[in-house]
Coordinates of C-alpha atoms in Angstrom, one line a residue:
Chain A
X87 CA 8.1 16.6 -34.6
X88 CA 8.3 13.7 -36.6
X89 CA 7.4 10.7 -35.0
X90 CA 7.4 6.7 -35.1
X91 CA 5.2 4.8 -33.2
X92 CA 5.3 1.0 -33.4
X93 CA 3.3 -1.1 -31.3
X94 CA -0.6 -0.3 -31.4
X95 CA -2.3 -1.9 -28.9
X96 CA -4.6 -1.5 -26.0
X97 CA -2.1 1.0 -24.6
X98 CA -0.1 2.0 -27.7
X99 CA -3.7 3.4 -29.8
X100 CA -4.4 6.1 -27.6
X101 CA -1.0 7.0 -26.9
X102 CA 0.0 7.3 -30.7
X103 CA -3.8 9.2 -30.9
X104 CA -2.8 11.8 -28.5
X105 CA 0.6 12.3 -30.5
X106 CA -0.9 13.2 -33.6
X107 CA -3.9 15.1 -32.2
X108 CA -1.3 17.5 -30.6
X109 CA 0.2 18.0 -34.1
X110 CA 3.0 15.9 -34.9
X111 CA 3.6 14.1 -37.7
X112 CA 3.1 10.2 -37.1
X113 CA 4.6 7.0 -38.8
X114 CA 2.9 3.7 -37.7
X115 CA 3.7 0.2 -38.7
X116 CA 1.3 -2.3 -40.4
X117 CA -1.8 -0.7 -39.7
X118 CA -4.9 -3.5 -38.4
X119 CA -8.2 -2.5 -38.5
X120 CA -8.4 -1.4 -34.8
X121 CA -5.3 1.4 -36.1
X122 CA -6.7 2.5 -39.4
X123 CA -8.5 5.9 -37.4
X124 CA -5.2 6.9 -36.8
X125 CA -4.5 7.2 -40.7
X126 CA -7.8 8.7 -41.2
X127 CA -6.4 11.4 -38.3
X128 CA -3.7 11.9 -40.5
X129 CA -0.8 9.1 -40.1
X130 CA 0.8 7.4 -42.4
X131 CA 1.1 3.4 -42.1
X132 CA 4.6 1.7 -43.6
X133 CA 5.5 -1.9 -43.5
X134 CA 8.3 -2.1 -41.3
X135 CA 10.4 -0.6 -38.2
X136 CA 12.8 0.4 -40.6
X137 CA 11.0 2.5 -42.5
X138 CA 9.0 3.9 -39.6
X139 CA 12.7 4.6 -38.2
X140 CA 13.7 6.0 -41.9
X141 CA 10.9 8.7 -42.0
X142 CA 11.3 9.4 -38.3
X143 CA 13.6 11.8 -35.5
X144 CA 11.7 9.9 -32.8
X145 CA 11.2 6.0 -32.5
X146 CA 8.8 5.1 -29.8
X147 CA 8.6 1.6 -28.9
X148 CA 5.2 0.2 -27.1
X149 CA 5.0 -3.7 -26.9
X150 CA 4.8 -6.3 -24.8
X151 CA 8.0 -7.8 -23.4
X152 CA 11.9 -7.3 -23.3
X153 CA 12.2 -10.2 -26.6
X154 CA 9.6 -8.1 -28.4
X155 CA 11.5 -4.6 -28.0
X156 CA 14.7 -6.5 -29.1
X157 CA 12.9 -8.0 -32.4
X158 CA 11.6 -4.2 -33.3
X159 CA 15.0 -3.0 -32.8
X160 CA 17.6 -5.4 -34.0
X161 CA 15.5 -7.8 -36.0
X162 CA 15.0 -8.1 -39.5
X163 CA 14.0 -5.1 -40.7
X164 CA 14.0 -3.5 -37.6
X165 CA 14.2 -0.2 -36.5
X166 CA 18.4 -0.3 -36.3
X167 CA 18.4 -0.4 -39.7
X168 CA 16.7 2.3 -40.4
X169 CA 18.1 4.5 -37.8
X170 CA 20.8 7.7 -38.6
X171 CA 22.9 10.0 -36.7
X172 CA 21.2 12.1 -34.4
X173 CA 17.7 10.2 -33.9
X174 CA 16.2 9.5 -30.4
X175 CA 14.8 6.0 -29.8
X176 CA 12.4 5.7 -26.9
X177 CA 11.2 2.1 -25.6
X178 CA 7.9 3.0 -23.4
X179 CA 7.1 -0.7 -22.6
X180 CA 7.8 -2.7 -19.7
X181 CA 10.7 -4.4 -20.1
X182 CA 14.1 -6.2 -18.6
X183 CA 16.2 -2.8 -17.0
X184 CA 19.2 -5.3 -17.1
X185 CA 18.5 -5.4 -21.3
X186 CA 17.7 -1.9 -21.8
X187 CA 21.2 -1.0 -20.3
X188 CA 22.1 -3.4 -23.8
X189 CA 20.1 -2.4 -26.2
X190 CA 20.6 1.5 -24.9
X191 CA 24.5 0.7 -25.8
X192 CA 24.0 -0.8 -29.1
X193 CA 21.6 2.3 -30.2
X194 CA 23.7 4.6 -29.2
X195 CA 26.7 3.0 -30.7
X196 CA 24.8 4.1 -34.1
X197 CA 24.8 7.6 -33.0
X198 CA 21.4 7.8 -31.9
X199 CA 20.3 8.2 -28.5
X200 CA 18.4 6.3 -26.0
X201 CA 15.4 6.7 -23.7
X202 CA 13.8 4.3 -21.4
X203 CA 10.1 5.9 -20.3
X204 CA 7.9 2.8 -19.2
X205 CA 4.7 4.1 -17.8
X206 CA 1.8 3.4 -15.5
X207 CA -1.8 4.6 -15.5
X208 CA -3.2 2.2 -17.8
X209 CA -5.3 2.2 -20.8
X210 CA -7.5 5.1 -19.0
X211 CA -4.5 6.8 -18.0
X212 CA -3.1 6.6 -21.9
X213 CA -7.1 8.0 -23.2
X214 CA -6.6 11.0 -21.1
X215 CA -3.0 11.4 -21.6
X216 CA -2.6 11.4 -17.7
X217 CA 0.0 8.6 -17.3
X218 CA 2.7 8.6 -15.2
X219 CA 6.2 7.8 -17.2
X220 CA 9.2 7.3 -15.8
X221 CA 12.2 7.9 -17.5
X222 CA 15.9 6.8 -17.7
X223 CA 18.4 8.3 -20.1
X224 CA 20.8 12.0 -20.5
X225 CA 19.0 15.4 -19.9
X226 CA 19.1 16.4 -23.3
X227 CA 17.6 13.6 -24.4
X228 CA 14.8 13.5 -22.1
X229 CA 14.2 17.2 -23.0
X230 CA 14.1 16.4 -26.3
X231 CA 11.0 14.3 -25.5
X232 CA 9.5 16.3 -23.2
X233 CA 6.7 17.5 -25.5
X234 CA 5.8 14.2 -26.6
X235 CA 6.1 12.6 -22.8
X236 CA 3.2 16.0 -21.9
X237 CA 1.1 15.2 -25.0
X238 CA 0.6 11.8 -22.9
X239 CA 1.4 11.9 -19.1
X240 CA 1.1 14.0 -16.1
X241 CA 3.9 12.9 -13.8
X242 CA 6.9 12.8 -15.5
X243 CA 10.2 12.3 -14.5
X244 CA 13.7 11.8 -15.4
X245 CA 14.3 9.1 -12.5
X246 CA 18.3 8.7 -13.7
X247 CA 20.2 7.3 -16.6
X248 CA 19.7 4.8 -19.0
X249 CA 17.7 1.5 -17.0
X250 CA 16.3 3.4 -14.3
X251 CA 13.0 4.1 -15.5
X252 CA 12.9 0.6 -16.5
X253 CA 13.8 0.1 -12.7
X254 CA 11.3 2.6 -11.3
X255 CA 8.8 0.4 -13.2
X256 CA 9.6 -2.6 -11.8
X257 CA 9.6 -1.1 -8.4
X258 CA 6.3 0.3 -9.0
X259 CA 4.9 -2.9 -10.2
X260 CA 6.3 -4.4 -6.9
X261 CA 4.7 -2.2 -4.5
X262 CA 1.2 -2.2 -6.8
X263 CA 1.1 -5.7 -6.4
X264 CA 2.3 -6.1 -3.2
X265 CA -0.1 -3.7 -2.4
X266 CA -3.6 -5.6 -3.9
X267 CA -2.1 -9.0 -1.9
X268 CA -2.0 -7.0 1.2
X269 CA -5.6 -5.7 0.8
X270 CA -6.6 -9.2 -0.4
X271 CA -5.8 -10.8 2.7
X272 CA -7.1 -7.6 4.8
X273 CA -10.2 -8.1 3.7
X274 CA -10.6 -11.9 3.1
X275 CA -9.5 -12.0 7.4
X276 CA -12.6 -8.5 7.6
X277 CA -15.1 -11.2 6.3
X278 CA -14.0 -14.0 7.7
X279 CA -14.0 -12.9 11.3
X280 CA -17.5 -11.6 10.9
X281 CA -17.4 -8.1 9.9
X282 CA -18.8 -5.8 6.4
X283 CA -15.2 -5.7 4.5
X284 CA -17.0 -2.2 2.7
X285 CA -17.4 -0.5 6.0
X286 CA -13.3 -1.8 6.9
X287 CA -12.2 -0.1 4.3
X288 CA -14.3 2.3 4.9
X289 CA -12.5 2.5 8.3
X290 CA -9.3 2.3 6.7
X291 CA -9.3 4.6 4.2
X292 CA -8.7 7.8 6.3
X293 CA -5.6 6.4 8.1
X294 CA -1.8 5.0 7.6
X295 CA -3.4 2.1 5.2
X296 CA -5.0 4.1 2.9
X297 CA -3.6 3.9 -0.5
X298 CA -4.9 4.2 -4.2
X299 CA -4.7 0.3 -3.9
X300 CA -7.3 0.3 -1.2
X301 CA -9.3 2.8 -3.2
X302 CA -9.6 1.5 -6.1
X303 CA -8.9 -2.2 -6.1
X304 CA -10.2 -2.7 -2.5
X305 CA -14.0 -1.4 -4.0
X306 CA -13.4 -3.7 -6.9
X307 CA -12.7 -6.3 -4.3
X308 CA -15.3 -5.6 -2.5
X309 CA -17.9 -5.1 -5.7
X310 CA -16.3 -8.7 -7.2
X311 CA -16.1 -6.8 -10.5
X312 CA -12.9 -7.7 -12.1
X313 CA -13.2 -6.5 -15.3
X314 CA -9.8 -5.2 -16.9
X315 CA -8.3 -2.7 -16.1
X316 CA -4.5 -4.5 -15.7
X317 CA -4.8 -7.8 -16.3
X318 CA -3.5 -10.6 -13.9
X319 CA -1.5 -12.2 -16.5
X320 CA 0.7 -8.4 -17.3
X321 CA 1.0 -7.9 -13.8
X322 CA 2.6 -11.5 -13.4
X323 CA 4.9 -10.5 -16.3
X324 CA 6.4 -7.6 -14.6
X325 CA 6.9 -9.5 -11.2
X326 CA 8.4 -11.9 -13.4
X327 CA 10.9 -9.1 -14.4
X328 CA 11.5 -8.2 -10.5
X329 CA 12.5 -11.9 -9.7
X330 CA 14.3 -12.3 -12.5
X331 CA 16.5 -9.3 -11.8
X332 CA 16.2 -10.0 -8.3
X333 CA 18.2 -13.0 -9.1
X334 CA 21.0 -11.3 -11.2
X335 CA 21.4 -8.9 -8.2
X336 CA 21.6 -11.7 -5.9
X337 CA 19.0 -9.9 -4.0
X338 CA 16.3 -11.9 -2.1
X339 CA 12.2 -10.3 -2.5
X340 CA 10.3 -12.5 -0.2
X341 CA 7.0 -11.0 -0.6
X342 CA 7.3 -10.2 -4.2
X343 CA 8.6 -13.8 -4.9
X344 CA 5.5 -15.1 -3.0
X345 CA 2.7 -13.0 -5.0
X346 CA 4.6 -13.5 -8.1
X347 CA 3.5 -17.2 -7.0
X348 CA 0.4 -16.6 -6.5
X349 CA -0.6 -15.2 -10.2
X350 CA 1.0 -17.6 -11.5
X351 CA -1.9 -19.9 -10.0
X352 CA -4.2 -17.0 -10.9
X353 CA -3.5 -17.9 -14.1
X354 CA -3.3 -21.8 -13.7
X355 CA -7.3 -21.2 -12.5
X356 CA -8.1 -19.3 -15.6
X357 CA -7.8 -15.8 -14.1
X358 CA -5.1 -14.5 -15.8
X359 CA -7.2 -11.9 -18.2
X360 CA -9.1 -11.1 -15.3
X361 CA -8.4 -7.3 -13.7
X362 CA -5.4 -7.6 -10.7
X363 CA -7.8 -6.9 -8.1
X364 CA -9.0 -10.5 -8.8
X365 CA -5.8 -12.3 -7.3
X366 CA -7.9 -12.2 -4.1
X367 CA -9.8 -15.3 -5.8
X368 CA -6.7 -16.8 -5.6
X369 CA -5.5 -16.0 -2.0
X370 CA -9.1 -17.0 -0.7
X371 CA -8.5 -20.3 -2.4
X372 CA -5.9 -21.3 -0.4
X373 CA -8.0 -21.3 2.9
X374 CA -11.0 -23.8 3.1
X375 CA -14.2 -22.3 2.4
Chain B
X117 CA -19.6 12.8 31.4
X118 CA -17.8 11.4 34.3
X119 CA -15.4 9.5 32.6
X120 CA -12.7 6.3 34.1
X121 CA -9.6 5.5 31.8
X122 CA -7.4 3.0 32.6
X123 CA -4.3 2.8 30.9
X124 CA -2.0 6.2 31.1
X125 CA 0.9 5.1 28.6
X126 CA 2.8 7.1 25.5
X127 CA -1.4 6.5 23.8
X128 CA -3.5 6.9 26.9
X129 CA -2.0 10.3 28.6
X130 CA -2.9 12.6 25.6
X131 CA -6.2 11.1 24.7
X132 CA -7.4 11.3 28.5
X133 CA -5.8 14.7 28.3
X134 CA -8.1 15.8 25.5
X135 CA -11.1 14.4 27.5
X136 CA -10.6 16.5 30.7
X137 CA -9.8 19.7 28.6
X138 CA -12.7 19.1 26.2
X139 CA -14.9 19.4 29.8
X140 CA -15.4 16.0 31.2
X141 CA -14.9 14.8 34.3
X142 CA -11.7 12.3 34.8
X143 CA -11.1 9.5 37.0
X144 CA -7.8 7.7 36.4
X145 CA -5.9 4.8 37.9
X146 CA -2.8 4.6 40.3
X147 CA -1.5 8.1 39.1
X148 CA 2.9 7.9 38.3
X149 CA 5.0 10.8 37.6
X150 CA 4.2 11.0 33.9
X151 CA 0.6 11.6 34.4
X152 CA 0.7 13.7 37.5
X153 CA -0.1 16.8 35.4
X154 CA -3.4 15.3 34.6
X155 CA -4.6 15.9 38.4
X156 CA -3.1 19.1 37.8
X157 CA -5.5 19.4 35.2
X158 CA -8.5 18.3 37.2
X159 CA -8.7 14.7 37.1
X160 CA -9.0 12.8 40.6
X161 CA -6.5 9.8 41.1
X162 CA -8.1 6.3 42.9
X163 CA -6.3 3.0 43.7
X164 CA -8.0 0.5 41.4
X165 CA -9.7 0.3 38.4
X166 CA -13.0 -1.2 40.8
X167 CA -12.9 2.5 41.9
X168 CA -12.5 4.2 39.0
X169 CA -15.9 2.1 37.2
X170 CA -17.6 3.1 40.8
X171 CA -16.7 6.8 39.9
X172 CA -17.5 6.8 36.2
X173 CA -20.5 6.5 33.9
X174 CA -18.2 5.9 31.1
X175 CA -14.5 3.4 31.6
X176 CA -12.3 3.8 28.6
X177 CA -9.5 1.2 28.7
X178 CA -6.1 1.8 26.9
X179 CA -3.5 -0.6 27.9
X180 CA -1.3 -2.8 25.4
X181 CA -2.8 -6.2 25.1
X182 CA -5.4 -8.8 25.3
X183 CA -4.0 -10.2 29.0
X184 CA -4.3 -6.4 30.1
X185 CA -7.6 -5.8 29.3
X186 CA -8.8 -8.9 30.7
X187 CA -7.0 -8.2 34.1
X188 CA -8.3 -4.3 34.5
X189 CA -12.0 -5.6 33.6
X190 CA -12.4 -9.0 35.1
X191 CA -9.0 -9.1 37.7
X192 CA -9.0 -8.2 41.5
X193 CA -10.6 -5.0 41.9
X194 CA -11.2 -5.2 38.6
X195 CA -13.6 -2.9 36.5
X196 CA -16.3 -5.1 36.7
X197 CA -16.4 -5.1 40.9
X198 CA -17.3 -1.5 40.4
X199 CA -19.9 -1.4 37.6
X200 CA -23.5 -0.9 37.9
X201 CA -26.8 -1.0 35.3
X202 CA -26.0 1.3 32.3
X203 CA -22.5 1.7 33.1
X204 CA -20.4 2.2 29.6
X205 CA -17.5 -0.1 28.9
X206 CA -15.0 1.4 26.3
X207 CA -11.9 -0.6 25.3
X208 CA -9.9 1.7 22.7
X209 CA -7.1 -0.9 23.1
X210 CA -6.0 -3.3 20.2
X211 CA -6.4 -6.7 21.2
X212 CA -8.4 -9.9 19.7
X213 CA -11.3 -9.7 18.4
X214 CA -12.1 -13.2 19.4
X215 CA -11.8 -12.3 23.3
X216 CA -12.9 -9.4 22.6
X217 CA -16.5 -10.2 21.8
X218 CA -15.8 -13.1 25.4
X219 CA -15.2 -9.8 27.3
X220 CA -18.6 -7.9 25.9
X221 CA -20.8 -10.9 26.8
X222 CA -19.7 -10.9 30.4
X223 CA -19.7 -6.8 30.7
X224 CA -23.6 -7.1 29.0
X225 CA -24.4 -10.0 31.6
X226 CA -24.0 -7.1 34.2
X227 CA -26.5 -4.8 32.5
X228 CA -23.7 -2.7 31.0
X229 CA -22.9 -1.6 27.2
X230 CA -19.4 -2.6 25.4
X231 CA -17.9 -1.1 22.7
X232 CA -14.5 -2.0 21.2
X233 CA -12.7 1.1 19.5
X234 CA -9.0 0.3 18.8
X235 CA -7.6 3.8 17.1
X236 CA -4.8 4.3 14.4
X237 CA -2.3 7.8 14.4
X238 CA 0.4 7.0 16.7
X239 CA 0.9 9.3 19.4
X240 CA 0.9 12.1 17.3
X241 CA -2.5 11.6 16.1
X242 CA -3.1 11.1 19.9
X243 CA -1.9 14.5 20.6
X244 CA -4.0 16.4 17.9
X245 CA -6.9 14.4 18.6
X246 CA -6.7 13.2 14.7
X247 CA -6.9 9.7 16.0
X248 CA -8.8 6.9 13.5
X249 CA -11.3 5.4 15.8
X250 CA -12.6 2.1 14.9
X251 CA -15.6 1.1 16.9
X252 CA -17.7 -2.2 17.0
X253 CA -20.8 -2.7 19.2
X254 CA -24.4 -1.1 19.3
X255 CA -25.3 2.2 17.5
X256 CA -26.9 3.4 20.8
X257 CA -23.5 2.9 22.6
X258 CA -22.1 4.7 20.2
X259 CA -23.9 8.0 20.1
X260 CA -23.6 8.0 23.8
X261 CA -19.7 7.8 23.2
X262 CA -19.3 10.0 20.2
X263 CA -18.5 13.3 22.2
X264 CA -15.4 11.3 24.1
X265 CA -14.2 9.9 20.4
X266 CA -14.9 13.9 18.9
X267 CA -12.1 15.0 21.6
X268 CA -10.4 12.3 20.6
X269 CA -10.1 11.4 16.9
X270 CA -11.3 12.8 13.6
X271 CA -11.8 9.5 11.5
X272 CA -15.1 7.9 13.4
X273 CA -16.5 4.4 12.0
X274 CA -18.9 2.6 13.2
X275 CA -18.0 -0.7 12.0
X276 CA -20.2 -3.1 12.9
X277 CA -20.9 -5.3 16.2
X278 CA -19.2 -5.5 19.0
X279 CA -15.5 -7.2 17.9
X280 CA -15.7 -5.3 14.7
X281 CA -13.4 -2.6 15.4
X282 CA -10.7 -4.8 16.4
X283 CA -11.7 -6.5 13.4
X284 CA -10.9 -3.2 11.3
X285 CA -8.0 -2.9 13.2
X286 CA -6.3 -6.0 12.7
X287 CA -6.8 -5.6 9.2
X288 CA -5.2 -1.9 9.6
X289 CA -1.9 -3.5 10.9
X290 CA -2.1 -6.0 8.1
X291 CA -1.9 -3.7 5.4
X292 CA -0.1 -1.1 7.0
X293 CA 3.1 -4.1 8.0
X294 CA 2.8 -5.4 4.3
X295 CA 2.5 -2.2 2.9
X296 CA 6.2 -1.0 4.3
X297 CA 7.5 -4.4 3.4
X298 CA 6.6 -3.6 0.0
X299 CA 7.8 -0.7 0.0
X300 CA 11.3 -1.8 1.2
X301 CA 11.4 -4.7 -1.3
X302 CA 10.8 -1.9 -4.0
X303 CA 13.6 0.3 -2.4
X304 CA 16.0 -2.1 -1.7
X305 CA 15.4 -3.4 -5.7
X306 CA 16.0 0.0 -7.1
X307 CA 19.1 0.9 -5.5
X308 CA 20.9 -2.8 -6.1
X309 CA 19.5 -2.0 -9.6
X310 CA 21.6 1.2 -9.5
X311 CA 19.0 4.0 -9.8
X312 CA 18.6 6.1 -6.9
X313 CA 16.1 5.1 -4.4
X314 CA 15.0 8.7 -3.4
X315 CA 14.1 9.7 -7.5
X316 CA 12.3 6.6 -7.9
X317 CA 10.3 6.8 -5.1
X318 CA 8.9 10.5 -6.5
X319 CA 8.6 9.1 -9.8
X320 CA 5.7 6.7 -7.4
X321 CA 4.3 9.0 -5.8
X322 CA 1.4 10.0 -8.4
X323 CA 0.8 6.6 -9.3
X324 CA -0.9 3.9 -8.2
X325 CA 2.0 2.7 -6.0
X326 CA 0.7 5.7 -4.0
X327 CA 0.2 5.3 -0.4
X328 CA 0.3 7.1 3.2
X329 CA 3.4 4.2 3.5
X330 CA 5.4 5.3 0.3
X331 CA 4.8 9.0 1.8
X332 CA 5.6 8.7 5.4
X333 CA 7.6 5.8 5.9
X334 CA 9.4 6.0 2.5
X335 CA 10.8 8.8 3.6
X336 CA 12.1 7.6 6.5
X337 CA 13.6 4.4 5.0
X338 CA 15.3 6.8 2.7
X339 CA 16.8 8.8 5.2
X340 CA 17.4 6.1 7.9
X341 CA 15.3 7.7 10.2
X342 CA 14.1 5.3 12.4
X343 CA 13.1 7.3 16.0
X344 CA 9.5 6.1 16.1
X345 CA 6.4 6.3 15.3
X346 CA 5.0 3.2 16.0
X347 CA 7.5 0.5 17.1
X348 CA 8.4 -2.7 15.2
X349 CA 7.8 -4.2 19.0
X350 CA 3.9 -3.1 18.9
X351 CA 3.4 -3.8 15.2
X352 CA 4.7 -7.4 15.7
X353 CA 2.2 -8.3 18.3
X354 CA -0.7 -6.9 16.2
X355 CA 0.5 -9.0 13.3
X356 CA 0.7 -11.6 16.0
X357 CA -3.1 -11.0 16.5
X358 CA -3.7 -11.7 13.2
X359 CA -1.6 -14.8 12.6
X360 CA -3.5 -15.9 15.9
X361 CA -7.3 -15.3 14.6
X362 CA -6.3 -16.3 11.3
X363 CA -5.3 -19.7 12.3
X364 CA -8.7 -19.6 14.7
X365 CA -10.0 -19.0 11.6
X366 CA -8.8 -21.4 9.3
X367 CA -6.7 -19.0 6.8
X368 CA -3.8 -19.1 4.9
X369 CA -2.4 -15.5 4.8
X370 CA 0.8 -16.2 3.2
X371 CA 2.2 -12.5 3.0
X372 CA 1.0 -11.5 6.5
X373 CA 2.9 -14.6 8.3
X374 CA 6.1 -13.8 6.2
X375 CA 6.4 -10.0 7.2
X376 CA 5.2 -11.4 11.2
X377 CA 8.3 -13.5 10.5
X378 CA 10.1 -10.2 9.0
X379 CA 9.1 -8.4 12.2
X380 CA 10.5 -11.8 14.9
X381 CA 14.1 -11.6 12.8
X382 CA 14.0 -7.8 13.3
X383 CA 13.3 -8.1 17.6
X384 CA 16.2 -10.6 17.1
X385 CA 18.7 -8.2 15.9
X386 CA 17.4 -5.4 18.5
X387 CA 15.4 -3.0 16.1
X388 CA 12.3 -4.2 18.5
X389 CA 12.0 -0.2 19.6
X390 CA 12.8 1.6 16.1
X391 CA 10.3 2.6 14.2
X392 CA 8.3 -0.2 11.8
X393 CA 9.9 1.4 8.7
X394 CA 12.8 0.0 10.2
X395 CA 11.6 -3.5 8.7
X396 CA 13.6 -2.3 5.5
X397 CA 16.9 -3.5 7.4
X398 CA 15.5 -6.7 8.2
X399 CA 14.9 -7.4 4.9
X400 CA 18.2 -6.1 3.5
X401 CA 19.6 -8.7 6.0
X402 CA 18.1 -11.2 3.8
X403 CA 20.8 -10.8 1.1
X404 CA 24.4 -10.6 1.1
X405 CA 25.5 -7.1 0.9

């Protein structure tokens, strides 16, 4: 297949890496230094969205924030522009499902169609092509992608149309960091009343509390090595996303509004690039040492 | 081993069941309809717990809460009237882990070994014997009691001193409660949101939103199936142990006080006996419909 990939970064690389390795063609976009293997794997580097989207069936998106997938797509020489009858546009960041319902129905509105397919798994997850994506959008459309979403994931599914694998996202994202807090102040109280917080968890891990939360970011915890990983300040982001659609649904999220709180002072204290796992620096810091 | 429990409710009639079948001898306490069958079985039936330590080398305790325990050890007729040197002293109920470690001192001030080993499963686990067993005190104690917890449970820890398995626990209950608040938040989100909350949660399940909550009690939210389980009722007093010891402790744990709140609002509006994953109607209730 032909594909377009903009937006190489720490995820986006070894995403784009996997694409071409498992033999489809690859357009990228202004090509850095960290990018320039790709070319040497074979890719070719253009100057802008468009002409990635000109050269291209499929369009996949992978940056940062809901303003950033609008500037790729309807920007100046953005990918819209570029676009023709018949091609598939897929945004795999993280971003607004209240905007991607938008930007679905402007894409499509040029005859093209639309995927959503935010994923999780992180930058290990994207190496080893074992993320998990989530995808809103038609049937046809998502089997159109399918190879591509197998060249780099596992669990993939087609959660419901057009928004809702931005949706599954943010739910995810909810529950993750939900999740950390909960084992933060599970094992802050373990220390505090005297016991070893590794041999807790230890208890724990066999029973109803066990979770790939506990597992992996209660040793982190536990080890105090918070080296990315999912940084603090990305995880706030996508909270931020949660209570920002929270309040367009008129829906209240107490526990999500109150750990959104606390990264943001995560990242007041200078924790933000620091691995998730590290917020419980920031719930121990509201007790007295 | 001649063994005392104390304590035949919905927890204590199959785990005292497993003892006498796995061979030991049973001494229980003011014998009601409900545990009849275990005399049946071969277990003798005394008038107070005073006779049932006089009977026993070992006195497991099961009953709901801290008040209990202290009654049936240190009450009229009381477990203690009856002990003598070397006499075991097993409380497998959850209570706190501050009086718990009050209790120890007086039971080792009559020659006699303590050990605290509050279990996670639900009654089901109970039945199987696939209990988790949590256990603070010595490592001699221990040993001596690991044949009763084999018939009893599969997941064994020894934690750590005496008070540090009610130490685990407590921090069970506080990531298990914040856990299925989580989980409701991120189900209640996606289905305002318009995806449907059944897809997205198997679009989780891989992931690291993955957890025994998002299994089990995902389910159940999904399919408003609330016979417990373990009841909101019992969940809110072990959060109430932890607010309790937290504030004896001097920490803030923001997320575990909001979801004890959750769980008050809930015995408000009569969901006391339905199952915890219930909580996802309490915090419906929190926005307009």
């Amino acid at each position: 297949m032909r594909v377009g990939f903009i937006g190489l970064g720490v995820m986006g690389r070894p995403m784009a890496e996997r694409l071409v390795k498992a033999g489809n063609g690859l357009a990228i976009n202004r090509v850095k230094a960290a990018s320039q293997y790709l070319v040497e794997l074979g890719a070719t580097s253009l100057d802008t969205p468009r002409a990635v989207a000109q050269q291209s069936d499929v369009i996949i998106i992978m940056v940062p924030d809901t303003p950033d997938v609008e500037t790729v797509l309807f920007g100046p020489s953005g990918v819209a522009e570029g676009l023709a009858h018949g091609k598939l546009v897929i945004d795999m960041s993280s971003i607004s499902p209240v905007a991607t319902k938008q930007f679905a129905e402007r894409i499509e509105q040029l005859g093209c169609a639309y995927l959503d397919a935010p994923v999780s798994g992180g930058e290990i997850g994207a190496r080893n092509g074992t993320l998990s994506i989530m995808v809103g959008g038609t049937r046809a459309a998502f089997e159109r992608a399918l190879p591509l979403f197998e060249a780099m994931g596992k669990n993939i599914t087609l959660v419901g149309g057009v928004g809702d694998g931005q949706t599954a996202k943010v739910a995810n994202q909810i529950i993750v960091g939900l999740n950390i807090e909960a084992v933060a102040e599970a094992l802050i109280f373990a220390e505090r009343a005297g016991a070893d917080p590794a041999r807790v968890r230890e208890a724990l891990m066999g029973g109803f509390a066990s979770s790939r939360v506990l597992e992996v970011h209660g040793e982190r915890m536990i080890n105090k090595t918070f080296d990315p990983g999912f940084r603090i300040r990305l995880h706030r982001k996508d909270l931020s996303l949660a209570v920002d659609a929270a309040k367009a649904l008129e829906l209240t999220l107490p526990n999500t509004a109150a750990t959104h709180q606390l990264m943001d002072t995560a990242l007041a204290e200078g924790d933000g690039e620091k691995d998730h796992s590290a917020l419980i620096r920031t719930v121990q810091g509201l007790s007295a040492a």
